[in-house]
Amino acid sequence: MQRRQSKKERRQTRILDALKHNPAKRVNELAEELEVSPETIRRDLSELDAEGSIRRTYGGAVRTSPLEPALADRMKLHVQAREQIAACAVDALQDVENLYIGGGATTLHFARALRAVERSLTILTASFEIAIELAANPLFKVISVPGRVELQEGLVHGPDTLRFIADYHVQAAIIGASAIDEVGVSEAHPSAADVYAAMIQQAEHTYVVADRSKIGHKSLKRILNWNERTTLVTDCELSREMQQSFGTAGANLAVADSQRRP
């Protein structure tokens, strides 16, 4: 017979669930949502921190369990949707001559679609897998951004990376997303978030490539607010609330054709 959870265990489970959807929560927010006192939440957070489920922060907590599986595992998910998104994003870059590409599963699918383009392009990327993928096209000039290697995500990061990115102005940046909401894009990995934010800063236009599983969520660090220089390339229509946010911000939406074969 399965043991019933105690009231405290149920409350702590709800705390972890809340941090999964919004991984940076304040004590007062949690107390209000769970209808308990801030002191009770602080005790729960201390216990969860001691067991390694979260990390306490000033005034709140963040969940320490990975918000995304490793890149190799993510490459096996949503493959057809990501291939369609990649093809749609390549079509949107007809007049682009130089671009940044971030890391992640959907951007790697994008690189594989881009490799077949038969024209000259200058591509800068922090992902060594993407650099290798695109270097197979002799028409491309591929520049691998320097930095400290992060094996799990297959990219480089750090001060050298950010300084290098700041020296290059490009027409477009292609980035993935850990999560997308009505405000913008957020990333689960802080080091990757800094790299992507730097690329966005140096690009005339940013294309966010993300499948529907990322929409309606928040992750650890926000890297982009929707604006007129951004386009979301995805595989579904947006909710009414998201459409209103896009309209207010002047952002663009491109929905991949589900009938198209990449």
Short mmCIF file of C-alpha atoms in Angstrom, two decimals:
data_model
loop_
_atom_site.label_atom_id
_atom_site.label_comp_id
_atom_site.label_asym_id
_atom_site.label_seq_id
_atom_site.Cartn_x
_atom_site.Cartn_y
_atom_site.Cartn_z
CA MET A 1 0.00 0.00 0.00
CA GLN A 2 1.43 3.37 -1.05
CA ARG A 3 2.14 5.77 1.80
CA ARG A 4 0.19 9.01 1.71
CA GLN A 5 2.25 12.17 1.60
CA SER A 6 2.21 14.36 4.64
CA LYS A 7 0.93 17.92 4.43
CA LYS A 8 4.51 19.20 4.41
CA GLU A 9 5.55 16.78 1.65
CA ARG A 10 2.61 17.84 -0.49
CA ARG A 11 3.48 21.48 0.07
CA GLN A 12 7.13 20.92 -0.85
CA THR A 13 6.08 19.04 -3.98
CA ARG A 14 3.98 22.03 -4.96
CA ILE A 15 6.98 24.30 -4.37
CA LEU A 16 9.09 22.20 -6.74
CA ASP A 17 6.29 22.22 -9.32
CA ALA A 18 6.03 26.00 -9.05
CA LEU A 19 9.78 26.36 -9.57
CA LYS A 20 9.58 24.11 -12.61
CA HIS A 21 7.26 26.57 -14.36
CA ASN A 22 8.98 29.69 -13.02
CA PRO A 23 12.44 28.72 -11.74
CA ALA A 24 13.11 31.93 -9.82
CA LYS A 25 10.42 32.46 -7.19
CA ARG A 26 10.23 34.85 -4.25
CA VAL A 27 9.25 33.68 -0.77
CA ASN A 28 6.21 35.95 -0.66
CA GLU A 29 5.00 34.66 -4.04
CA LEU A 30 5.21 31.05 -2.88
CA ALA A 31 3.54 31.86 0.43
CA GLU A 32 0.63 33.53 -1.35
CA GLU A 33 0.22 30.71 -3.88
CA LEU A 34 0.32 27.97 -1.23
CA GLU A 35 -1.66 29.99 1.33
CA VAL A 36 0.85 29.56 4.13
CA SER A 37 3.08 31.98 6.02
CA PRO A 38 6.44 33.17 4.65
CA GLU A 39 8.09 31.52 7.68
CA THR A 40 6.68 28.13 6.64
CA ILE A 41 7.99 28.64 3.10
CA ARG A 42 11.43 29.59 4.41
CA ARG A 43 11.59 26.37 6.46
CA ASP A 44 10.52 24.34 3.42
CA LEU A 45 13.11 26.04 1.24
CA SER A 46 15.83 25.38 3.80
CA GLU A 47 14.97 21.67 3.83
CA LEU A 48 14.79 21.45 0.03
CA ASP A 49 18.10 23.31 -0.22
CA ALA A 50 19.72 20.89 2.23
CA GLU A 51 18.64 17.90 0.12
CA GLY A 52 19.86 19.56 -3.08
CA SER A 53 16.48 19.98 -4.79
CA ILE A 54 16.79 23.79 -4.94
CA ARG A 55 19.30 26.53 -4.29
CA ARG A 56 18.33 29.30 -1.89
CA THR A 57 18.70 32.85 -3.18
CA TYR A 58 18.24 36.21 -1.54
CA GLY A 59 14.51 36.38 -0.91
CA GLY A 60 13.63 33.19 -2.78
CA ALA A 61 14.91 30.08 -4.52
CA VAL A 62 15.80 28.55 -7.87
CA ARG A 63 15.42 24.91 -8.82
CA THR A 64 18.78 23.18 -9.25
CA SER A 65 17.66 20.12 -11.19
CA PRO A 66 18.35 20.55 -14.92
CA LEU A 67 15.50 22.27 -16.70
CA GLU A 68 16.56 20.65 -19.95
CA PRO A 69 18.17 17.32 -20.79
CA ALA A 70 21.60 17.27 -22.39
CA LEU A 71 21.90 18.31 -26.03
CA ALA A 72 22.41 14.73 -27.24
CA ASP A 73 19.10 13.72 -25.63
CA ARG A 74 17.23 16.78 -26.91
CA MET A 75 18.28 15.99 -30.48
CA LYS A 76 16.00 12.94 -30.29
CA LEU A 77 12.92 14.99 -29.37
CA HIS A 78 10.43 16.77 -31.67
CA VAL A 79 12.62 15.95 -34.66
CA GLN A 80 10.04 16.46 -37.40
CA ALA A 81 8.80 19.75 -35.95
CA ARG A 82 12.34 21.04 -35.54
CA GLU A 83 13.28 20.10 -39.09
CA GLN A 84 10.24 22.01 -40.37
CA ILE A 85 11.11 25.00 -38.21
CA ALA A 86 14.69 24.88 -39.50
CA ALA A 87 13.55 24.86 -43.13
CA CYS A 88 11.22 27.80 -42.45
CA ALA A 89 14.03 29.78 -40.80
CA VAL A 90 16.39 29.13 -43.74
CA ASP A 91 13.71 30.47 -46.11
CA ALA A 92 13.50 33.65 -44.04
CA LEU A 93 17.22 34.40 -44.55
CA GLN A 94 17.21 34.82 -48.32
CA ASP A 95 19.00 38.19 -48.26
CA VAL A 96 21.23 37.59 -45.24
CA GLU A 97 24.98 37.44 -45.84
CA ASN A 98 26.31 37.09 -42.28
CA LEU A 99 24.84 35.72 -39.08
CA TYR A 100 25.38 34.41 -35.59
CA ILE A 101 24.08 30.98 -34.61
CA GLY A 102 23.65 30.00 -30.97
CA GLY A 103 23.70 26.48 -29.55
CA GLY A 104 20.99 23.94 -28.86
CA ALA A 105 19.03 21.22 -30.59
CA THR A 106 16.83 23.32 -32.87
CA THR A 107 19.74 25.50 -33.99
CA LEU A 108 21.67 22.34 -34.89
CA HIS A 109 18.72 21.24 -37.03
CA PHE A 110 18.82 24.73 -38.55
CA ALA A 111 22.52 24.34 -39.35
CA ARG A 112 21.86 21.04 -41.11
CA ALA A 113 19.19 22.71 -43.25
CA LEU A 114 21.39 25.74 -43.92
CA ARG A 115 24.30 23.55 -45.08
CA ALA A 116 22.50 22.91 -48.39
CA VAL A 117 22.30 26.62 -49.31
CA GLU A 118 24.29 27.35 -52.45
CA ARG A 119 25.57 30.89 -51.87
CA SER A 120 28.28 32.62 -49.89
CA LEU A 121 27.64 33.16 -46.18
CA THR A 122 29.75 34.25 -43.23
CA ILE A 123 28.68 32.38 -40.11
CA LEU A 124 29.88 32.90 -36.56
CA THR A 125 28.88 30.34 -33.95
CA ALA A 126 29.64 29.40 -30.36
CA SER A 127 28.66 25.79 -31.06
CA PHE A 128 31.49 23.57 -32.22
CA GLU A 129 29.05 20.99 -33.61
CA ILE A 130 27.38 23.67 -35.72
CA ALA A 131 30.78 24.94 -36.87
CA ILE A 132 31.76 21.45 -38.03
CA GLU A 133 28.39 20.93 -39.69
CA LEU A 134 28.55 24.14 -41.72
CA ALA A 135 32.24 23.93 -42.59
CA ALA A 136 31.28 21.10 -44.96
CA ASN A 137 29.87 23.73 -47.35
CA PRO A 138 32.82 25.24 -49.30
CA LEU A 139 30.83 28.43 -50.00
CA PHE A 140 30.60 29.24 -46.29
CA LYS A 141 33.14 31.15 -44.22
CA VAL A 142 32.66 29.65 -40.76
CA ILE A 143 34.17 31.37 -37.73
CA SER A 144 34.24 29.41 -34.49
CA VAL A 145 33.92 31.77 -31.54
CA PRO A 146 36.60 31.23 -28.85
CA GLY A 147 35.90 30.46 -25.23
CA ARG A 148 35.63 27.88 -22.51
CA VAL A 149 34.08 24.61 -23.70
CA GLU A 150 30.81 23.38 -22.18
CA LEU A 151 30.48 19.75 -23.27
CA GLN A 152 26.89 19.14 -22.22
CA GLU A 153 25.61 21.98 -24.41
CA GLY A 154 28.32 21.69 -27.07
CA LEU A 155 29.25 25.37 -26.98
CA VAL A 156 31.79 27.84 -25.67
CA HIS A 157 31.22 30.64 -23.18
CA GLY A 158 32.99 33.04 -20.88
CA PRO A 159 34.66 36.49 -21.03
CA ASP A 160 36.70 35.70 -24.17
CA THR A 161 33.52 34.63 -25.95
CA LEU A 162 31.65 37.80 -25.04
CA ARG A 163 34.56 40.07 -26.05
CA PHE A 164 34.84 38.32 -29.41
CA ILE A 165 31.12 38.59 -30.13
CA ALA A 166 31.16 42.32 -29.36
CA ASP A 167 33.60 42.89 -32.25
CA TYR A 168 31.23 41.59 -34.96
CA HIS A 169 28.04 43.19 -36.20
CA VAL A 170 25.80 40.82 -38.18
CA GLN A 171 22.53 40.97 -40.06
CA ALA A 172 20.88 38.10 -38.18
CA ALA A 173 21.18 35.98 -35.06
CA ILE A 174 19.59 32.54 -34.87
CA ILE A 175 18.96 31.37 -31.33
CA GLY A 176 16.96 28.61 -29.67
CA ALA A 177 15.04 28.88 -26.43
CA SER A 178 14.59 26.97 -23.20
CA ALA A 179 11.27 28.74 -22.70
CA ILE A 180 9.02 31.29 -24.38
CA ASP A 181 6.28 33.41 -22.85
CA GLU A 182 4.34 36.55 -23.67
CA VAL A 183 7.26 38.74 -22.60
CA GLY A 184 10.09 37.07 -24.48
CA VAL A 185 12.69 34.30 -24.40
CA SER A 186 14.49 32.76 -21.42
CA GLU A 187 17.34 30.28 -21.11
CA ALA A 188 18.00 27.54 -18.56
CA HIS A 189 21.80 27.76 -18.64
CA PRO A 190 23.19 31.10 -17.37
CA SER A 191 26.49 30.83 -19.27
CA ALA A 192 24.68 30.11 -22.54
CA ALA A 193 22.21 32.90 -21.78
CA ASP A 194 25.04 35.46 -21.65
CA VAL A 195 26.37 34.27 -25.01
CA TYR A 196 22.98 34.41 -26.72
CA ALA A 197 22.19 37.83 -25.26
CA ALA A 198 25.49 39.14 -26.63
CA MET A 199 24.68 37.76 -30.10
CA ILE A 200 21.24 39.38 -30.01
CA GLN A 201 22.84 42.70 -29.10
CA GLN A 202 25.09 42.55 -32.18
CA ALA A 203 22.41 41.50 -34.68
CA GLU A 204 20.08 43.64 -36.77
CA HIS A 205 17.38 40.99 -36.45
CA THR A 206 16.96 37.94 -34.22
CA TYR A 207 15.20 34.74 -35.25
CA VAL A 208 14.10 32.54 -32.36
CA VAL A 209 13.66 28.93 -33.46
CA ALA A 210 11.59 26.92 -30.99
CA ASP A 211 8.95 24.19 -31.12
CA ARG A 212 5.60 24.35 -29.34
CA SER A 213 6.86 22.51 -26.23
CA LYS A 214 8.80 25.67 -25.25
CA ILE A 215 5.83 28.03 -25.47
CA GLY A 216 4.03 29.16 -22.33
CA HIS A 217 6.96 28.58 -19.97
CA LYS A 218 9.62 30.59 -18.18
CA SER A 219 13.20 29.58 -17.53
CA LEU A 220 16.04 30.84 -15.38
CA LYS A 221 17.43 33.86 -17.24
CA ARG A 222 15.64 36.14 -19.69
CA ILE A 223 17.68 36.93 -22.80
CA LEU A 224 15.20 38.72 -25.03
CA ASN A 225 12.02 40.79 -24.84
CA TRP A 226 9.83 40.72 -27.93
CA ASN A 227 10.35 43.73 -30.19
CA GLU A 228 10.14 44.76 -33.84
CA ARG A 229 13.57 43.26 -34.54
CA THR A 230 12.57 39.72 -33.53
CA THR A 231 10.84 36.84 -35.28
CA LEU A 232 9.64 33.65 -33.62
CA VAL A 233 9.82 30.65 -35.94
CA THR A 234 7.73 27.83 -34.50
CA ASP A 235 5.35 25.01 -35.43
CA CYS A 236 2.07 26.30 -34.01
CA GLU A 237 -0.18 29.33 -33.83
CA LEU A 238 0.04 31.41 -30.68
CA SER A 239 -2.59 31.89 -28.00
CA ARG A 240 -4.67 35.06 -28.06
CA GLU A 241 -2.63 36.49 -25.19
CA MET A 242 0.65 35.79 -26.99
CA GLN A 243 -0.71 37.31 -30.20
CA GLN A 244 -1.66 40.46 -28.34
CA SER A 245 1.82 40.68 -26.80
CA PHE A 246 3.43 40.22 -30.21
CA GLY A 247 1.21 42.90 -31.70
CA THR A 248 2.03 45.38 -28.95
CA ALA A 249 5.77 44.68 -29.22
CA GLY A 250 5.82 44.69 -33.03
CA ALA A 251 7.38 41.20 -33.10
CA ASN A 252 6.96 38.82 -36.03
CA LEU A 253 5.73 35.23 -36.23
CA ALA A 254 6.57 32.56 -38.82
CA VAL A 255 4.73 29.24 -38.53
CA ALA A 256 6.41 26.29 -40.20
CA ASP A 257 4.35 24.37 -42.76
CA SER A 258 3.51 20.99 -41.22
CA GLN A 259 2.90 19.54 -44.70
CA ARG A 260 6.33 20.49 -45.97
CA ARG A 261 9.03 17.87 -46.12
CA PRO A 262 12.35 19.36 -44.96
#
